[in-house]
Amino acid sequence: MKSLTNLFSGIPNVLDRELVNELLKYGSVRIERIVSRGQSSPPDFWYNESEHEWVVVLAGKARLKIERQPEIILGPGDTLYLPAHTKHRVEWTNPQQDTIWLAVFWKP
Amino acid sequence: MKSLTNLFSGIPNVLDRELVNELLKYGSVRIERIVSRGQSSPPDFWYNESEHEWVVVLAGKARLKIERQPEIILGPGDTLYLPAHTKHRVEWTNPQQDTIWLAVFWKP
């Protein structure tokens, strides 16, 4: 399989679940392209990752919740740093268009 | 100074030289937003960095050259991985619009 080299390509017409493409994994760093089409985190589910994460929304719109903090609205270009074990969840993504995330993960 | 949290904001009207904003520096990882408006690498200059670099063009257009390889044209969404000490230079960026790069650097 040819690896994905353009962040805006390789998005299927039908997207029943969130699409995750690993773009790079090298040493302590992993980079993913994630496409959401209305998907959000399951009820009561919280991400609690052992890696640091830096994320940017390149297209679309999302509402993200960090534990004990007000909801954050993210649109095109908005970035967010989530240190390891920052409990967070995706409350909502726009069902009318693709929300394209670029996420960089690295080990503490 | 409030740190930049949106990749498409904080671009001045006048841009005499390439604009580099450090978005995050934590542990082994550094993330930069770079804006070029027609700038390119000086003649005979080659980047030869001690860090690995993964770069994506989010807007605009650029021509990049890796030593002993054909030129690469990069447009919106195009990504490129440059392992440490990959000698490369920016041959050209579109002078008619801003070329916005997101670059992730990490130590080998």
mmCIF file of C-alpha atoms in Angstrom:
data_model
loop_
_atom_site.group_PDB
_atom_site.id
_atom_site.type_symbol
_atom_site.label_atom_id
_atom_site.label_comp_id
_atom_site.label_asym_id
_atom_site.label_seq_id
_atom_site.Cartn_x
_atom_site.Cartn_y
_atom_site.Cartn_z
ATOM 1 C CA MET A 1 0.000 0.000 0.000
ATOM 2 C CA LYS A 2 1.366 3.361 -0.996
ATOM 3 C CA SER A 3 1.532 5.539 2.065
ATOM 4 C CA LEU A 4 -0.593 8.653 2.221
ATOM 5 C CA THR A 5 1.393 11.721 1.248
ATOM 6 C CA ASN A 6 -1.410 14.285 0.907
ATOM 7 C CA LEU A 7 -3.546 15.150 3.906
ATOM 8 C CA PHE A 8 -6.579 15.997 1.812
ATOM 9 C CA SER A 9 -6.592 12.836 -0.328
ATOM 10 C CA GLY A 10 -7.550 9.212 0.233
ATOM 11 C CA ILE A 11 -10.862 9.970 1.948
ATOM 12 C CA PRO A 12 -13.514 7.392 1.008
ATOM 13 C CA ASN A 13 -17.029 8.423 0.008
ATOM 14 C CA VAL A 14 -18.535 6.283 2.733
ATOM 15 C CA LEU A 15 -17.135 6.746 6.208
ATOM 16 C CA ASP A 16 -18.955 4.639 8.773
ATOM 17 C CA ARG A 17 -16.338 5.220 11.411
ATOM 18 C CA GLU A 18 -13.504 7.648 12.003
ATOM 19 C CA LEU A 19 -10.643 7.155 9.546
ATOM 20 C CA VAL A 20 -7.121 7.041 10.973
ATOM 21 C CA ASN A 21 -4.053 7.045 8.707
ATOM 22 C CA GLU A 22 -0.633 6.718 10.241
ATOM 23 C CA LEU A 23 1.564 9.051 8.202
ATOM 24 C CA LEU A 24 4.834 8.524 9.986
ATOM 25 C CA LYS A 25 6.203 6.527 12.900
ATOM 26 C CA TYR A 26 9.824 7.048 13.644
ATOM 27 C CA GLY A 27 11.631 6.878 16.962
ATOM 28 C CA SER A 28 9.540 8.555 19.616
ATOM 29 C CA VAL A 29 7.227 10.333 17.142
ATOM 30 C CA ARG A 30 4.012 9.255 15.423
ATOM 31 C CA ILE A 31 1.948 11.429 13.084
ATOM 32 C CA GLU A 32 -1.642 10.615 12.134
ATOM 33 C CA ARG A 33 -4.267 12.049 9.819
ATOM 34 C CA ILE A 34 -7.734 11.538 11.259
ATOM 35 C CA VAL A 35 -10.981 12.177 9.393
ATOM 36 C CA SER A 36 -14.281 12.483 11.272
ATOM 37 C CA ARG A 37 -17.667 12.808 9.577
ATOM 38 C CA GLY A 38 -19.973 13.485 12.478
ATOM 39 C CA GLN A 39 -18.334 10.889 14.727
ATOM 40 C CA SER A 40 -17.628 11.676 18.349
ATOM 41 C CA SER A 41 -16.352 9.793 21.378
ATOM 42 C CA PRO A 42 -18.756 7.207 22.854
ATOM 43 C CA PRO A 43 -20.714 8.345 25.944
ATOM 44 C CA ASP A 44 -18.523 8.458 29.047
ATOM 45 C CA PHE A 45 -15.413 7.538 27.056
ATOM 46 C CA TRP A 46 -12.314 9.602 27.780
ATOM 47 C CA TYR A 47 -9.003 9.405 26.002
ATOM 48 C CA ASN A 48 -6.235 9.004 28.554
ATOM 49 C CA GLU A 49 -3.089 8.546 26.514
ATOM 50 C CA SER A 50 0.431 7.784 27.651
ATOM 51 C CA GLU A 51 1.868 9.976 24.880
ATOM 52 C CA HIS A 52 1.864 13.730 24.509
ATOM 53 C CA GLU A 53 -0.345 14.910 21.661
ATOM 54 C CA TRP A 54 -0.422 18.061 19.595
ATOM 55 C CA VAL A 55 -3.367 18.360 17.282
ATOM 56 C CA VAL A 56 -4.584 20.772 14.619
ATOM 57 C CA VAL A 57 -7.917 20.862 12.813
ATOM 58 C CA LEU A 58 -7.257 21.500 9.118
ATOM 59 C CA ALA A 59 -10.864 21.447 7.926
ATOM 60 C CA GLY A 60 -14.303 21.107 9.465
ATOM 61 C CA LYS A 61 -15.326 21.796 13.010
ATOM 62 C CA ALA A 62 -15.205 19.957 16.328
ATOM 63 C CA ARG A 63 -16.062 20.384 19.974
ATOM 64 C CA LEU A 64 -13.554 18.899 22.353
ATOM 65 C CA LYS A 65 -13.790 18.531 26.104
ATOM 66 C CA ILE A 66 -10.921 18.305 28.535
ATOM 67 C CA GLU A 67 -11.870 16.965 31.951
ATOM 68 C CA ARG A 68 -12.956 19.727 34.308
ATOM 69 C CA GLN A 69 -12.606 22.418 31.642
ATOM 70 C CA PRO A 70 -15.113 24.228 29.450
ATOM 71 C CA GLU A 71 -15.692 22.815 25.984
ATOM 72 C CA ILE A 72 -13.324 23.955 23.269
ATOM 73 C CA ILE A 73 -14.509 24.687 19.731
ATOM 74 C CA LEU A 74 -11.904 23.940 17.078
ATOM 75 C CA GLY A 75 -12.087 25.117 13.470
ATOM 76 C CA PRO A 76 -9.625 25.283 10.580
ATOM 77 C CA GLY A 77 -6.118 26.059 11.787
ATOM 78 C CA ASP A 78 -6.886 25.735 15.502
ATOM 79 C CA THR A 79 -4.247 23.859 17.459
ATOM 80 C CA LEU A 80 -4.275 22.204 20.848
ATOM 81 C CA TYR A 81 -1.593 20.621 23.006
ATOM 82 C CA LEU A 82 -2.688 17.705 25.148
ATOM 83 C CA PRO A 83 0.039 16.538 27.535
ATOM 84 C CA ALA A 84 0.062 12.813 28.282
ATOM 85 C CA HIS A 85 -2.822 11.728 30.507
ATOM 86 C CA THR A 86 -4.895 14.829 29.789
ATOM 87 C CA LYS A 87 -8.308 13.200 29.878
ATOM 88 C CA HIS A 88 -10.288 14.429 26.900
ATOM 89 C CA ARG A 89 -13.093 13.452 24.545
ATOM 90 C CA VAL A 90 -14.520 14.597 21.244
ATOM 91 C CA GLU A 91 -18.035 15.805 22.001
ATOM 92 C CA TRP A 92 -19.052 16.554 18.431
ATOM 93 C CA THR A 93 -17.809 16.887 14.894
ATOM 94 C CA ASN A 94 -19.721 18.494 12.079
ATOM 95 C CA PRO A 95 -21.782 15.817 10.296
ATOM 96 C CA GLN A 96 -22.128 18.045 7.219
ATOM 97 C CA GLN A 97 -18.466 18.012 6.252
ATOM 98 C CA ASP A 98 -15.242 16.155 6.924
ATOM 99 C CA THR A 99 -13.267 17.259 9.922
ATOM 100 C CA ILE A 100 -9.603 16.640 9.130
ATOM 101 C CA TRP A 101 -7.224 16.421 12.075
ATOM 102 C CA LEU A 102 -3.482 16.202 12.056
ATOM 103 C CA ALA A 103 -2.149 14.720 15.277
ATOM 104 C CA VAL A 104 1.448 14.447 16.442
ATOM 105 C CA PHE A 105 2.151 12.022 19.308
ATOM 106 C CA TRP A 106 5.380 11.545 21.167
ATOM 107 C CA LYS A 107 6.559 9.663 24.200
ATOM 108 C CA PRO A 108 7.211 11.666 27.350
ATOM 109 C CA MET B 1 3.176 37.446 24.021
ATOM 110 C CA LYS B 2 0.229 35.143 23.528
ATOM 111 C CA SER B 3 1.375 32.087 21.661
ATOM 112 C CA LEU B 4 -0.028 31.398 18.232
ATOM 113 C CA THR B 5 -2.888 28.906 18.392
ATOM 114 C CA ASN B 6 -4.257 29.168 14.856
ATOM 115 C CA LEU B 7 -2.068 28.269 11.907
ATOM 116 C CA PHE B 8 -3.815 30.685 9.561
ATOM 117 C CA SER B 9 -3.666 33.749 11.810
ATOM 118 C CA GLY B 10 -0.969 36.199 12.859
ATOM 119 C CA ILE B 11 0.419 36.739 9.367
ATOM 120 C CA PRO B 12 1.540 40.346 8.875
ATOM 121 C CA ASN B 13 0.648 42.320 5.765
ATOM 122 C CA VAL B 14 4.283 43.017 5.031
ATOM 123 C CA LEU B 15 6.592 40.028 5.014
ATOM 124 C CA ASP B 16 10.133 40.967 4.040
ATOM 125 C CA ARG B 17 11.520 37.643 5.136
ATOM 126 C CA GLU B 18 10.193 34.215 5.936
ATOM 127 C CA LEU B 19 8.108 34.174 9.111
ATOM 128 C CA VAL B 20 8.813 31.413 11.630
ATOM 129 C CA ASN B 21 6.582 30.849 14.668
ATOM 130 C CA GLU B 22 7.514 28.205 17.182
ATOM 131 C CA LEU B 23 4.213 26.614 18.195
ATOM 132 C CA LEU B 24 5.497 24.056 20.649
ATOM 133 C CA LYS B 25 8.780 22.888 22.084
ATOM 134 C CA TYR B 26 8.574 20.044 24.494
ATOM 135 C CA GLY B 27 11.062 17.298 25.168
ATOM 136 C CA SER B 28 12.503 16.058 21.916
ATOM 137 C CA VAL B 29 9.824 17.687 19.740
ATOM 138 C CA ARG B 30 9.520 21.135 18.176
ATOM 139 C CA ILE B 31 6.673 22.314 15.956
ATOM 140 C CA GLU B 32 6.892 25.418 13.774
ATOM 141 C CA ARG B 33 4.574 27.339 11.489
ATOM 142 C CA ILE B 34 6.508 28.897 8.626
ATOM 143 C CA VAL B 35 5.109 31.421 6.157
ATOM 144 C CA SER B 36 6.889 32.136 2.879
ATOM 145 C CA ARG B 37 5.826 34.835 0.432
ATOM 146 C CA GLY B 38 8.065 34.196 -2.537
ATOM 147 C CA GLN B 39 11.148 33.594 -0.395
ATOM 148 C CA SER B 40 13.485 30.735 -1.178
ATOM 149 C CA SER B 41 16.830 29.484 0.082
ATOM 150 C CA PRO B 42 19.853 31.641 -0.816
ATOM 151 C CA PRO B 43 21.931 30.421 -3.784
ATOM 152 C CA ASP B 44 24.051 27.384 -2.894
ATOM 153 C CA PHE B 45 22.555 27.215 0.590
ATOM 154 C CA TRP B 46 21.507 23.752 1.762
ATOM 155 C CA TYR B 47 19.720 22.910 4.983
ATOM 156 C CA ASN B 48 21.600 20.141 6.767
ATOM 157 C CA GLU B 49 19.799 19.703 10.046
ATOM 158 C CA SER B 50 20.660 17.486 12.981
ATOM 159 C CA GLU B 51 16.972 16.825 13.653
ATOM 160 C CA HIS B 52 14.473 14.757 11.706
ATOM 161 C CA GLU B 53 11.816 16.889 10.036
ATOM 162 C CA TRP B 54 8.323 16.153 8.792
ATOM 163 C CA VAL B 55 6.715 18.970 6.866
ATOM 164 C CA VAL B 56 3.364 19.666 5.272
ATOM 165 C CA VAL B 57 2.334 22.540 3.022
ATOM 166 C CA LEU B 58 -1.086 23.779 4.154
ATOM 167 C CA ALA B 59 -1.501 26.561 1.610
ATOM 168 C CA GLY B 60 0.411 27.939 -1.357
ATOM 169 C CA LYS B 61 2.981 26.188 -3.461
ATOM 170 C CA ALA B 62 6.690 25.433 -3.215
ATOM 171 C CA ARG B 63 9.465 23.694 -5.060
ATOM 172 C CA LEU B 64 11.902 21.833 -2.863
ATOM 173 C CA LYS B 65 15.140 20.153 -3.821
ATOM 174 C CA ILE B 66 16.816 17.284 -2.026
ATOM 175 C CA GLU B 67 20.452 16.795 -2.937
ATOM 176 C CA ARG B 68 20.893 14.465 -5.917
ATOM 177 C CA GLN B 69 17.139 14.098 -6.410
ATOM 178 C CA PRO B 70 14.673 15.672 -8.827
ATOM 179 C CA GLU B 71 12.807 18.751 -7.629
ATOM 180 C CA ILE B 72 9.634 18.145 -5.652
ATOM 181 C CA ILE B 73 6.560 20.324 -6.087
ATOM 182 C CA LEU B 74 4.505 20.702 -2.930
ATOM 183 C CA GLY B 75 0.968 22.066 -2.788
ATOM 184 C CA PRO B 76 -1.791 22.092 -0.163
ATOM 185 C CA GLY B 77 -1.777 18.918 1.907
ATOM 186 C CA ASP B 78 1.482 17.541 0.514
ATOM 187 C CA THR B 79 3.771 16.064 3.129
ATOM 188 C CA LEU B 80 7.452 15.235 3.150
ATOM 189 C CA TYR B 81 9.725 13.448 5.588
ATOM 190 C CA LEU B 82 13.303 14.694 5.749
ATOM 191 C CA PRO B 83 15.501 12.503 7.957
ATOM 192 C CA ALA B 84 18.272 14.341 9.802
ATOM 193 C CA HIS B 85 21.090 15.452 7.506
ATOM 194 C CA THR B 86 18.992 15.189 4.355
ATOM 195 C CA LYS B 87 20.500 18.109 2.487
ATOM 196 C CA HIS B 88 17.679 20.140 0.995
ATOM 197 C CA ARG B 89 16.771 23.636 -0.101
ATOM 198 C CA VAL B 90 13.664 25.590 -1.019
ATOM 199 C CA GLU B 91 14.064 26.493 -4.677
ATOM 200 C CA TRP B 92 10.914 28.573 -5.006
ATOM 201 C CA THR B 93 7.708 29.581 -3.267
ATOM 202 C CA ASN B 94 4.777 31.252 -4.945
ATOM 203 C CA PRO B 95 5.219 35.048 -4.681
ATOM 204 C CA GLN B 96 1.496 35.586 -5.379
ATOM 205 C CA GLN B 97 0.216 33.986 -2.193
ATOM 206 C CA ASP B 98 1.396 32.856 1.222
ATOM 207 C CA THR B 99 2.880 29.401 1.444
ATOM 208 C CA ILE B 100 2.099 28.077 4.916
ATOM 209 C CA TRP B 101 4.226 25.221 6.176
ATOM 210 C CA LEU B 102 3.825 23.167 9.301
ATOM 211 C CA ALA B 103 7.071 21.529 10.336
ATOM 212 C CA VAL B 104 7.667 18.961 13.061
ATOM 213 C CA PHE B 105 11.269 18.450 14.200
ATOM 214 C CA TRP B 106 12.585 15.830 16.583
ATOM 215 C CA LYS B 107 15.957 14.644 17.754
ATOM 216 C CA PRO B 108 17.238 11.336 16.375
#
